[in-house]
Tab-separated table of C-alpha atoms and ligand atoms in Angstrom:
chain	number	residue	atom	x	y	z
X	1	MET	CA	19.142	-3.191	-29.268
X	2	THR	CA	18.193	-0.538	-26.504
X	3	LEU	CA	14.881	0.685	-25.227
X	4	ASP	CA	15.230	3.851	-27.904
X	5	ALA	CA	15.189	1.406	-30.614
X	6	ILE	CA	12.106	-0.200	-29.549
X	7	ARG	CA	10.317	2.927	-29.031
X	8	ILE	CA	11.095	3.871	-32.555
X	9	LYS	CA	9.656	0.868	-33.967
X	10	THR	CA	6.018	0.899	-32.044
X	11	ASP	CA	5.772	4.803	-31.230
X	12	GLU	CA	2.127	4.873	-32.686
X	13	ILE	CA	0.849	2.874	-30.227
X	14	VAL	CA	2.847	3.261	-26.870
X	15	ASP	CA	4.217	5.895	-24.729
X	16	PHE	CA	7.991	4.423	-24.124
X	17	ASP	CA	8.888	7.454	-23.030
X	18	ILE	CA	7.346	6.804	-19.589
X	19	VAL	CA	7.174	3.436	-19.497
X	20	SER	CA	10.744	2.924	-20.713
X	21	LYS	CA	11.648	5.448	-17.707
X	22	MET	CA	9.747	3.217	-14.828
X	23	LEU	CA	11.793	0.186	-15.852
X	24	ASP	CA	14.969	1.995	-16.213
X	25	LEU	CA	14.275	3.527	-13.005
X	26	SER	CA	13.592	0.468	-11.197
X	27	HIS	CA	17.547	0.186	-10.547
X	28	GLY	CA	20.869	1.854	-9.975
X	29	GLU	CA	21.320	5.524	-10.288
X	30	LYS	CA	18.500	6.673	-12.643
X	31	TRP	CA	16.354	4.921	-9.446
X	32	ARG	CA	18.531	6.632	-6.808
X	33	GLN	CA	18.130	9.859	-8.794
X	34	PHE	CA	14.426	9.989	-8.987
X	35	ARG	CA	14.084	8.758	-5.531
X	36	SER	CA	16.021	11.745	-3.835
X	37	LYS	CA	13.478	14.027	-5.674
X	38	VAL	CA	10.616	12.695	-3.954
X	39	GLN	CA	11.623	10.969	-1.039
X	40	ARG	CA	11.631	13.901	1.195
X	41	PRO	CA	8.026	15.321	0.617
X	42	ILE	CA	6.688	11.688	0.662
X	43	LEU	CA	8.190	10.591	3.942
X	44	GLN	CA	8.057	14.363	5.634
X	45	PRO	CA	5.679	13.411	8.577
X	46	GLN	CA	4.191	16.887	8.141
X	47	THR	CA	3.179	15.617	4.384
X	48	VAL	CA	1.427	12.907	5.739
X	49	LYS	CA	-0.148	14.816	8.526
X	50	LYS	CA	-2.067	16.805	5.669
X	51	TYR	CA	-3.730	13.928	4.723
X	52	VAL	CA	-5.550	12.555	8.139
X	53	THR	CA	-8.927	14.409	7.110
X	54	PRO	CA	-8.786	13.364	3.696
X	55	ILE	CA	-8.399	9.550	4.232
X	56	GLU	CA	-11.097	9.866	6.909
X	57	LEU	CA	-13.486	11.295	4.445
X	58	VAL	CA	-12.752	8.362	1.849
X	59	THR	CA	-12.910	5.871	4.681
X	60	GLU	CA	-16.180	7.308	6.022
X	61	ASP	CA	-17.142	6.868	2.378
X	62	PHE	CA	-16.350	3.370	2.479
X	63	ILE	CA	-17.906	2.278	5.883
X	64	ARG	CA	-21.224	3.829	4.123
X	65	TYR	CA	-20.483	1.982	1.040
X	66	MET	CA	-19.890	-1.089	3.684
X	67	GLU	CA	-22.941	-0.649	5.614
X	68	ASN	CA	-25.220	-0.436	2.391
X	69	ALA	CA	-23.732	-3.919	1.030
X	70	ARG	CA	-24.612	-5.777	4.416
X	71	ASP	CA	-27.812	-7.873	4.077
X	72	ASP	CA	-29.834	-8.790	7.138
X	73	ASN	CA	-27.666	-10.715	9.022
X	74	GLY	CA	-24.383	-7.873	8.746
X	75	ASP	CA	-22.796	-10.429	6.042
X	76	LEU	CA	-20.598	-8.398	4.071
X	77	PRO	CA	-20.499	-9.255	0.094
X	78	HIS	CA	-18.110	-12.284	-1.084
X	79	GLU	CA	-16.374	-10.041	-3.646
X	80	PHE	CA	-15.503	-7.821	-0.243
X	81	ASP	CA	-11.884	-8.030	-1.258
X	82	ASN	CA	-12.316	-6.060	-4.117
X	83	ASP	CA	-14.375	-3.521	-2.282
X	84	ILE	CA	-11.139	-2.540	-0.039
X	85	HIS	CA	-9.348	-2.208	-3.383
X	86	ARG	CA	-11.470	0.547	-4.268
X	87	TRP	CA	-10.891	2.249	-1.225
X	88	SER	CA	-7.394	1.772	-1.292
X	89	LEU	CA	-7.380	3.222	-4.477
X	90	GLU	CA	-9.686	5.936	-3.691
X	91	CYS	CA	-6.971	6.732	-1.020
X	92	ILE	CA	-4.423	6.604	-3.257
X	93	GLY	CA	-5.796	8.876	-6.052
X	94	ARG	CA	-6.467	11.388	-2.942
X	95	VAL	CA	-2.883	11.564	-2.298
X	96	ALA	CA	-1.054	11.399	-5.712
X	97	LEU	CA	-3.786	13.022	-8.032
X	98	ASP	CA	-5.265	15.335	-5.663
X	99	THR	CA	-8.529	14.044	-6.585
X	100	ARG	CA	-11.816	11.873	-5.701
X	101	LEU	CA	-11.901	8.896	-8.271
X	102	GLY	CA	-15.529	8.031	-7.299
X	103	CYS	CA	-14.521	4.304	-6.538
X	104	LEU	CA	-16.856	4.083	-3.899
X	105	SER	CA	-19.707	5.519	-5.617
X	106	PRO	CA	-22.355	2.857	-5.067
X	107	ASN	CA	-22.850	2.219	-9.344
X	108	VAL	CA	-18.920	1.231	-10.188
X	109	THR	CA	-19.754	-1.047	-12.856
X	110	SER	CA	-17.045	-3.746	-14.273
X	111	ASP	CA	-16.478	-1.439	-17.270
X	112	SER	CA	-16.200	1.863	-14.946
X	113	GLU	CA	-12.911	3.750	-14.819
X	114	PRO	CA	-12.342	2.905	-11.505
X	115	GLN	CA	-13.001	-0.455	-11.552
X	116	ARG	CA	-10.622	-0.478	-14.724
X	117	ILE	CA	-8.221	0.887	-12.541
X	118	ILE	CA	-8.118	-1.652	-10.057
X	119	ASP	CA	-7.317	-4.521	-13.077
X	120	ALA	CA	-5.143	-2.248	-14.652
X	121	ALA	CA	-2.675	-2.264	-11.116
X	122	LYS	CA	-3.195	-5.530	-10.604
X	123	TYR	CA	-2.052	-6.630	-13.850
X	124	ALA	CA	0.961	-4.208	-14.118
X	125	LEU	CA	2.005	-5.208	-10.401
X	126	ARG	CA	1.849	-8.923	-11.219
X	127	ASN	CA	3.538	-8.529	-14.399
X	128	VAL	CA	6.523	-6.352	-14.047
X	129	ALA	CA	8.109	-9.356	-11.960
X	130	VAL	CA	7.991	-11.733	-15.271
X	131	LEU	CA	9.458	-8.907	-17.386
X	132	GLU	CA	12.010	-8.063	-14.995
X	133	LEU	CA	13.126	-11.640	-13.824
X	134	LYS	CA	12.713	-13.827	-16.613
X	135	ALA	CA	14.493	-13.775	-20.492
X	136	PRO	CA	14.356	-10.320	-21.677
X	137	TYR	CA	13.162	-10.718	-25.147
X	138	TRP	CA	11.118	-7.734	-24.883
X	139	ARG	CA	14.188	-5.702	-25.290
X	140	TYR	CA	14.617	-6.784	-28.623
X	141	ILE	CA	11.015	-7.451	-29.989
X	142	PRO	CA	7.579	-6.183	-28.903
X	143	THR	CA	6.492	-9.762	-27.186
X	144	PRO	CA	2.981	-9.829	-26.789
X	145	LEU	CA	3.349	-9.574	-22.682
X	146	TRP	CA	5.340	-6.022	-23.252
X	147	THR	CA	2.835	-4.979	-25.662
X	148	LYS	CA	-0.108	-5.821	-23.416
X	149	TYR	CA	1.795	-4.299	-20.544
X	150	VAL	CA	2.754	-1.134	-22.427
X	151	ASN	CA	-0.758	-0.421	-23.212
X	152	ASN	CA	-2.049	-1.139	-19.753
X	153	MET	CA	0.590	1.597	-18.648
X	154	ASN	CA	-0.531	3.963	-21.271
X	155	PHE	CA	-3.900	4.153	-19.908
X	156	PHE	CA	-2.178	5.065	-16.251
X	157	VAL	CA	-0.203	7.487	-18.392
X	158	GLU	CA	-3.185	8.734	-19.996
X	159	LEU	CA	-4.940	8.917	-16.305
X	160	CYS	CA	-2.371	10.313	-14.355
X	161	SER	CA	-1.622	13.637	-16.696
X	162	ARG	CA	-5.209	14.389	-16.617
X	163	TYR	CA	-5.363	14.959	-13.245
X	164	ILE	CA	-1.642	16.240	-12.968
X	165	ASN	CA	-2.423	18.831	-15.673
X	166	GLU	CA	-5.528	19.979	-13.737
X	167	ALA	CA	-3.364	19.963	-10.614
X	168	LEU	CA	-0.792	22.131	-12.733
X	169	GLU	CA	-3.882	24.606	-13.743
X	170	ARG	CA	-4.650	25.292	-9.916
X	171	LEU	CA	-1.556	25.899	-9.054
X	172	LYS	CA	-1.027	28.819	-11.141
X	173	SER	CA	-3.561	30.409	-9.620
X	174	LYS	CA	-3.139	29.194	-5.947
X	175	LYS	CA	-1.609	31.656	-3.329
X	176	VAL	CA	1.258	29.717	-2.079
X	177	THR	CA	3.137	31.435	1.089
X	178	SER	CA	4.805	28.992	2.471
X	179	GLU	CA	5.336	24.502	1.430
X	180	ASN	CA	2.860	23.792	3.732
X	181	ASP	CA	-0.053	25.341	1.502
X	182	LEU	CA	1.153	22.745	-0.765
X	183	SER	CA	-0.489	19.119	-1.160
X	184	LEU	CA	2.123	16.287	-2.203
X	185	LEU	CA	1.679	16.629	-5.856
X	186	GLU	CA	1.928	20.310	-5.763
X	187	ARG	CA	5.249	20.327	-3.770
X	188	VAL	CA	6.535	18.019	-6.724
X	189	LEU	CA	5.242	19.792	-9.286
X	190	GLN	CA	6.737	23.535	-8.314
X	191	SER	CA	9.813	22.218	-6.715
X	192	GLU	CA	10.773	19.619	-10.032
X	193	GLY	CA	9.266	21.836	-12.906
X	194	ASP	CA	9.050	18.497	-15.058
X	195	PRO	CA	5.324	17.100	-14.803
X	196	LYS	CA	6.719	14.089	-16.249
X	197	ILE	CA	8.452	13.432	-12.371
X	198	ALA	CA	5.195	14.303	-11.008
X	199	THR	CA	3.329	11.401	-13.460
X	200	ILE	CA	6.267	8.802	-12.616
X	201	MET	CA	5.883	9.555	-8.995
X	202	ALA	CA	2.099	8.971	-9.345
X	203	LEU	CA	2.264	6.230	-10.878
X	204	ASP	CA	4.770	4.683	-8.572
X	205	LEU	CA	2.448	5.388	-5.889
X	206	ILE	CA	-0.778	3.969	-7.382
X	207	LEU	CA	0.729	0.932	-8.789
X	208	VAL	CA	2.429	-0.283	-5.805
X	209	GLY	CA	0.205	1.318	-3.039
X	210	ILE	CA	-3.194	-0.555	-4.012
X	211	ASP	CA	-2.285	-4.355	-3.970
X	212	THR	CA	-0.235	-4.173	-0.777
X	213	ILE	CA	-2.129	-2.223	0.943
X	214	SER	CA	-5.384	-3.881	0.182
X	215	MET	CA	-3.880	-7.372	0.863
X	216	ALA	CA	-2.472	-5.940	4.036
X	217	VAL	CA	-5.830	-4.838	4.892
X	218	CYS	CA	-7.563	-8.324	3.799
X	219	SER	CA	-5.267	-9.661	6.142
X	220	ILE	CA	-5.684	-7.304	9.297
X	221	LEU	CA	-9.236	-7.358	9.303
X	222	TYR	CA	-9.453	-11.243	9.326
X	223	GLN	CA	-6.962	-11.623	11.946
X	224	ALA	CA	-9.387	-9.069	13.770
X	225	ALA	CA	-12.711	-11.165	12.905
X	226	THR	CA	-10.608	-13.955	13.923
X	227	ARG	CA	-9.294	-12.707	17.086
X	228	LEU	CA	-12.435	-11.196	19.006
X	229	LYS	CA	-10.559	-10.743	22.640
X	230	GLN	CA	-8.110	-8.625	20.680
X	231	GLN	CA	-10.482	-6.726	19.007
X	232	ASP	CA	-12.145	-5.968	21.922
X	233	LYS	CA	-9.767	-4.734	23.140
X	234	MET	CA	-8.454	-2.202	20.178
X	235	ALA	CA	-12.222	-0.944	19.936
X	236	GLU	CA	-12.224	-0.128	23.689
X	237	GLU	CA	-8.885	1.709	23.136
X	238	ILE	CA	-10.142	3.611	20.275
X	239	ARG	CA	-13.388	4.666	22.277
X	240	ARG	CA	-10.894	5.520	25.105
X	241	VAL	CA	-8.838	7.826	22.612
X	242	LEU	CA	-11.884	9.053	20.813
X	243	PRO	CA	-14.679	9.723	23.046
X	244	ASP	CA	-17.032	11.854	20.411
X	245	PRO	CA	-17.135	9.991	17.327
X	246	SER	CA	-18.336	12.988	15.823
X	247	LYS	CA	-14.776	14.656	16.145
X	248	PRO	CA	-12.838	14.725	13.266
X	249	LEU	CA	-9.675	12.464	13.826
X	250	THR	CA	-6.232	14.209	14.475
X	251	TYR	CA	-2.657	12.673	13.769
X	252	ALA	CA	-2.486	13.066	17.695
X	253	ASP	CA	-5.345	10.924	18.054
X	254	LEU	CA	-3.776	8.396	16.252
X	255	ASP	CA	-0.353	8.393	18.161
X	256	LYS	CA	-1.801	6.973	21.201
X	257	LEU	CA	-3.311	4.142	19.737
X	258	HIS	CA	-0.700	2.216	21.273
X	259	TYR	CA	-2.549	-1.179	20.872
X	260	THR	CA	-4.103	-1.201	17.734
X	261	LYS	CA	-0.631	-0.453	16.337
X	262	ALA	CA	0.803	-3.493	17.775
X	263	PHE	CA	-2.223	-5.413	16.446
X	264	VAL	CA	-0.935	-4.611	13.042
X	265	ARG	CA	2.463	-4.960	13.709
X	266	GLU	CA	1.993	-8.458	15.012
X	267	VAL	CA	-0.097	-9.152	11.941
X	268	PHE	CA	2.888	-8.022	9.755
X	269	ARG	CA	5.257	-10.120	12.014
X	270	MET	CA	3.450	-13.603	11.751
X	271	TYR	CA	1.874	-12.879	8.753
X	272	SER	CA	4.266	-10.443	6.406
X	273	THR	CA	2.071	-9.306	3.415
X	274	VAL	CA	5.487	-9.035	1.318
X	275	ILE	CA	7.221	-12.101	2.361
X	276	GLY	CA	10.807	-10.996	1.904
X	277	ASN	CA	12.867	-8.498	-0.218
X	278	GLY	CA	15.944	-9.011	-2.345
X	279	ARG	CA	19.165	-7.468	-3.162
X	280	THR	CA	21.242	-7.859	-6.044
X	281	LEU	CA	24.831	-6.990	-4.279
X	282	GLN	CA	27.304	-4.303	-6.097
X	283	GLU	CA	30.148	-5.178	-4.977
X	284	ASP	CA	31.739	-8.029	-2.945
X	285	ASP	CA	30.311	-7.966	0.968
X	286	ILE	CA	31.074	-10.056	4.112
X	287	ILE	CA	27.831	-10.861	5.678
X	288	CYS	CA	27.681	-12.574	9.333
X	289	GLY	CA	31.297	-13.634	8.265
X	290	TYR	CA	30.271	-15.361	4.359
X	291	HIS	CA	31.953	-13.835	1.821
X	292	ILE	CA	29.390	-12.917	-0.751
X	293	PRO	CA	30.697	-11.979	-4.035
X	294	LYS	CA	29.286	-9.337	-6.143
X	295	GLY	CA	26.308	-9.953	-8.524
X	296	VAL	CA	24.742	-12.625	-5.842
X	297	GLN	CA	21.028	-11.775	-4.999
X	298	VAL	CA	20.336	-11.892	-1.012
X	299	VAL	CA	17.218	-12.157	0.150
X	300	PHE	CA	15.712	-11.389	3.362
X	301	PRO	CA	12.657	-13.287	4.077
X	302	THR	CA	11.070	-11.530	6.691
X	303	ILE	CA	7.983	-14.025	6.956
X	304	VAL	CA	10.873	-16.375	7.849
X	305	THR	CA	12.688	-14.367	10.444
X	306	GLY	CA	9.761	-12.684	12.124
X	307	ASN	CA	8.485	-16.416	13.185
X	308	MET	CA	11.798	-17.771	14.261
X	309	GLU	CA	12.338	-18.878	17.934
X	310	GLN	CA	15.960	-17.153	17.801
X	311	PHE	CA	14.625	-13.646	17.380
X	312	VAL	CA	11.111	-14.079	18.743
X	313	SER	CA	10.089	-15.467	22.040
X	314	ASN	CA	7.035	-17.710	21.613
X	315	PRO	CA	6.884	-16.717	17.929
X	316	GLU	CA	3.898	-19.317	17.218
X	317	GLU	CA	1.975	-17.074	19.854
X	318	PHE	CA	-0.323	-14.067	18.390
X	319	ARG	CA	0.764	-11.420	21.234
X	320	PRO	CA	0.417	-7.735	20.269
X	321	GLU	CA	1.821	-6.879	23.924
X	322	ARG	CA	5.160	-7.776	22.772
X	323	TRP	CA	5.636	-4.656	20.848
X	324	LEU	CA	4.629	-2.485	23.911
X	325	GLU	CA	7.038	-4.158	26.190
X	326	SER	CA	10.891	-3.448	26.614
X	327	ASP	CA	12.133	-6.831	27.754
X	328	GLY	CA	10.482	-9.370	25.460
X	329	ARG	CA	13.015	-11.384	22.999
X	330	LEU	CA	11.983	-9.495	19.885
X	331	HIS	CA	15.007	-8.812	17.675
X	332	SER	CA	14.619	-5.075	15.944
X	333	PHE	CA	15.137	-6.819	12.406
X	334	ALA	CA	13.335	-10.083	12.918
X	335	SER	CA	10.416	-8.348	11.093
X	336	LEU	CA	10.563	-6.009	8.341
X	337	PRO	CA	7.555	-5.574	6.586
X	338	TYR	CA	8.158	-2.174	4.711
X	339	GLY	CA	11.475	-3.366	3.844
X	340	PHE	CA	14.969	-1.877	5.153
X	341	GLY	CA	17.474	0.823	3.629
X	342	ALA	CA	17.544	2.996	1.075
X	343	ARG	CA	14.748	1.224	-0.457
X	344	ILE	CA	12.648	1.007	2.270
X	345	CYS	CA	8.844	1.202	1.118
X	346	LEU	CA	8.016	5.009	-0.145
X	347	GLY	CA	4.171	4.869	0.984
X	348	ARG	CA	4.580	3.273	4.385
X	349	ARG	CA	3.880	6.494	6.237
X	350	PHE	CA	0.706	6.697	4.462
X	351	ALA	CA	0.313	2.889	4.508
X	352	ASP	CA	0.209	2.997	8.320
X	353	LEU	CA	-2.046	6.392	8.369
X	354	GLU	CA	-4.586	4.644	6.148
X	355	ILE	CA	-4.660	1.154	8.205
X	356	GLN	CA	-4.873	3.261	11.366
X	357	VAL	CA	-7.832	5.426	10.021
X	358	LEU	CA	-9.303	2.375	8.873
X	359	LEU	CA	-9.478	0.395	12.007
X	360	ALA	CA	-10.005	3.579	14.203
X	361	LYS	CA	-13.309	4.616	12.490
X	362	LEU	CA	-14.519	0.778	11.871
X	363	LEU	CA	-13.892	-0.724	15.333
X	364	ARG	CA	-15.122	2.452	17.266
X	365	ARG	CA	-18.797	1.460	15.941
X	366	TYR	CA	-18.846	-1.985	14.397
X	367	ARG	CA	-17.470	-5.748	15.382
X	368	LEU	CA	-16.089	-7.874	12.576
X	369	GLU	CA	-16.930	-11.668	12.904
X	370	TYR	CA	-16.004	-14.341	10.652
X	371	HIS	CA	-17.897	-17.648	10.720
X	372	HIS	CA	-17.097	-19.946	8.257
X	373	GLU	CA	-14.040	-22.380	7.783
X	374	PRO	CA	-11.190	-20.878	8.789
X	375	LEU	CA	-8.939	-19.273	5.542
X	376	GLU	CA	-5.666	-20.629	4.491
X	377	TYR	CA	-2.874	-18.085	3.665
X	378	ALA	CA	-1.038	-18.082	0.569
X	379	VAL	CA	1.066	-16.458	-1.335
X	380	THR	CA	-0.319	-15.243	-4.926
X	381	PHE	CA	1.430	-12.382	-5.359
X	382	MET	CA	1.212	-11.231	-1.730
X	383	TYR	CA	0.891	-13.215	1.426
X	384	ALA	CA	-2.851	-13.374	2.634
X	385	PRO	CA	-5.962	-15.442	3.270
X	386	ASP	CA	-6.675	-17.178	0.408
X	387	GLY	CA	-10.345	-17.538	-0.530
X	388	PRO	CA	-13.684	-14.696	0.146
X	389	LEU	CA	-12.787	-12.779	2.918
X	390	ARG	CA	-16.810	-13.286	4.403
X	391	LEU	CA	-16.770	-10.843	6.757
X	392	ARG	CA	-20.063	-10.061	9.292
X	393	MET	CA	-20.045	-6.421	10.371
X	394	LEU	CA	-22.161	-5.814	14.051
X	395	GLU	CA	-22.960	-2.490	15.611
X	396	ARG	CA	-21.382	-2.776	18.756
X	397	PRO	CA	-23.103	-1.632	21.938
X	398	THR	CA	-22.872	2.071	22.833
D	1	LIG	C1	0.871	-2.466	3.980
D	1	LIG	C2	1.224	-1.846	3.069
D	1	LIG	C3	2.286	-2.114	2.439
D	1	LIG	C4	3.180	-2.869	2.359
D	1	LIG	C5	3.528	-4.270	3.553
D	1	LIG	C6	4.951	-2.551	1.723
D	1	LIG	C7	6.106	-3.146	1.731
D	1	LIG	C8	6.974	-2.624	0.550
D	1	LIG	C9	8.097	-3.668	0.492
D	1	LIG	C10	8.491	-4.539	1.083
D	1	LIG	C11	8.827	-2.520	-0.449
D	1	LIG	C12	9.863	-3.202	-0.895
D	1	LIG	C13	11.613	-2.786	0.321
D	1	LIG	C14	12.680	-3.001	0.281
D	1	LIG	O1	12.926	-3.233	-0.836
D	1	LIG	O2	13.409	-2.795	1.253
D	1	LIG	C15	8.179	-1.663	-0.785
D	1	LIG	C16	8.611	-0.570	-1.613
D	1	LIG	C17	7.455	0.038	-2.062
D	1	LIG	N1	6.463	0.691	-1.514
D	1	LIG	FE1	5.482	-0.119	-0.148
D	1	LIG	N2	4.537	-1.461	0.684
D	1	LIG	C18	3.058	-1.042	1.131
D	1	LIG	C19	2.148	0.119	1.101
D	1	LIG	C20	2.346	1.147	0.149
D	1	LIG	C21	1.996	1.919	-0.493
D	1	LIG	C22	0.360	2.382	0.077
D	1	LIG	C23	2.465	3.090	-1.369
D	1	LIG	C24	2.193	4.035	-2.006
D	1	LIG	C25	1.303	4.926	-1.539
D	1	LIG	C26	3.755	2.119	-1.345
D	1	LIG	C27	4.525	2.478	-2.233
D	1	LIG	C28	5.839	1.711	-2.477
D	1	LIG	C29	6.662	1.994	-3.379
D	1	LIG	C30	6.825	3.218	-4.646
D	1	LIG	C31	7.489	0.924	-3.334
D	1	LIG	C32	9.688	1.081	-4.411
D	1	LIG	C33	10.244	2.081	-3.629
D	1	LIG	C34	11.843	2.196	-4.537
D	1	LIG	O3	12.019	1.162	-4.684
D	1	LIG	O4	12.240	2.977	-4.416
D	1	LIG	N3	3.778	0.967	-0.297
D	1	LIG	N4	6.632	-1.606	-0.165
C-alpha cells in the first residue's frame, strides 16, 4: 500500500497531500526537483542582504524583551532557552512568511499561537527521525505517532497557507519592476505559480530553522558568557565597526566583524550543534581507498573531526584566532557545521545573519556572564549545553 492509499482512508482528518509531499521530498529525485526550485533565491547573498533590517528589528525587540525580563541583578529567567526559540521563530516567520508572528510580545502564554508553533516545530523535528528511521508501519496503517505527526503538520500547513494567501493578495497589487522588489516568499510565489511550493519551502525553513539556530545560539551565548576575554574582544570589535549605536546595521558592517565570526566558527568546531551528517550511497564508491558498496550509510561526524589533532592543531584549545590565520594547521573539511555538498544547509546564510545580528546588537551594549555550575554538553536532539541557561546581562560601560 502506498501513501496514496493511506490518503484515501483518512483524508477527513489530515491533509496528506502536503505531509506525504514533505516526507517524499526528503530524498531522491523529488527532493532534487524541489531544492532546484528554491535553492537559488534562498541562497543568493542579495536575498539575504534584504533581511538585515527585518532581522535587526526583530532582534531589537528581543533585546528589549530581555531587558524587561531581567531581575534586579541582571539575571535572565531560567527558561531563557525558550525565549531564544521565540526570537528564532520570529526571525523565520519574517523570512519565510513575510510576517511578524508576535512571539516576542510580553503576553505570550503557553496556549498562544507562537508557543504552539514552537512546541509543534520541536515535536515535528524530534519525531520525523523516528518515522523515517524506524520500521515504517505508518506506510501501511495510520499508527498513533503518524496520525499525531500529521495533525501537527496540519497545524503548520494551515498557518503557512494563511500567511501565503495574504502574500499572494499583496503581490497582486504590488508594483514590481525587478526581482529586487520582491521578498523571498514573493519571488518563489511569482516564479513557481504554485503556492504549494511556497508552502513546502516555508514549512521546511520553519521546521528546520527554529531548533537548529536556537540550540546554536544557546551554545554561542553560553560560550561567550564563560569566556569573558574573548567576549570583550568581540565587543571591542563590534564597537569599532559600529561606533554609532543608533545607525541601522548593514551587510557591509557585519562583513567586517571578523573576530566575532571566528568566535562563532570556533564554537561550531568544538561543539558542533549538528554532530554529523549521513548519506546513503546510491552506487558503489571508493572513499580513501576503501570500497563502499551501494546502500551503505556513510556518516561524517564533524564533532569528531573538528576535535582531531590530525586536522586541527591543539584542538582542545578554544582559539578563534585560528580561523583568521593562514598558517595554522586546520583542514578545510575538519569542521562542517552546516554539512557539505548538494544537501548543505539551505538556511545557512540566514543562520549566519541571525547569529551575527544578535551578537552585534547584544554585545555592543551588554556583557553576558554565567555564575553557576558549568553546564555539560549533551546530545538531546542537537548538541547543546544541557540545563537551564541562567545568564546575567549587564550594561557595558560606555
Ligand atoms: C546554526 C544553525 C544551523 C545549523 C548548525 C544547521 C545545520 C544543518 C545541517 C548540518 C544540515 C544537513 C546538511 C547536509 O546533510 O549536508 C542542514 C540542513 C538544512 N537546514 Fe540547516 N542549520 C542551521 C540553521 C538553519 C536555518 C536557520 C534554516 C532555515 C532558515 C535551515 C534550513 C535547513 C534546511 C531546509 C535543510 C535541509 C536541506 C536539504 O536537505 O535540502 N537551517 N542544516
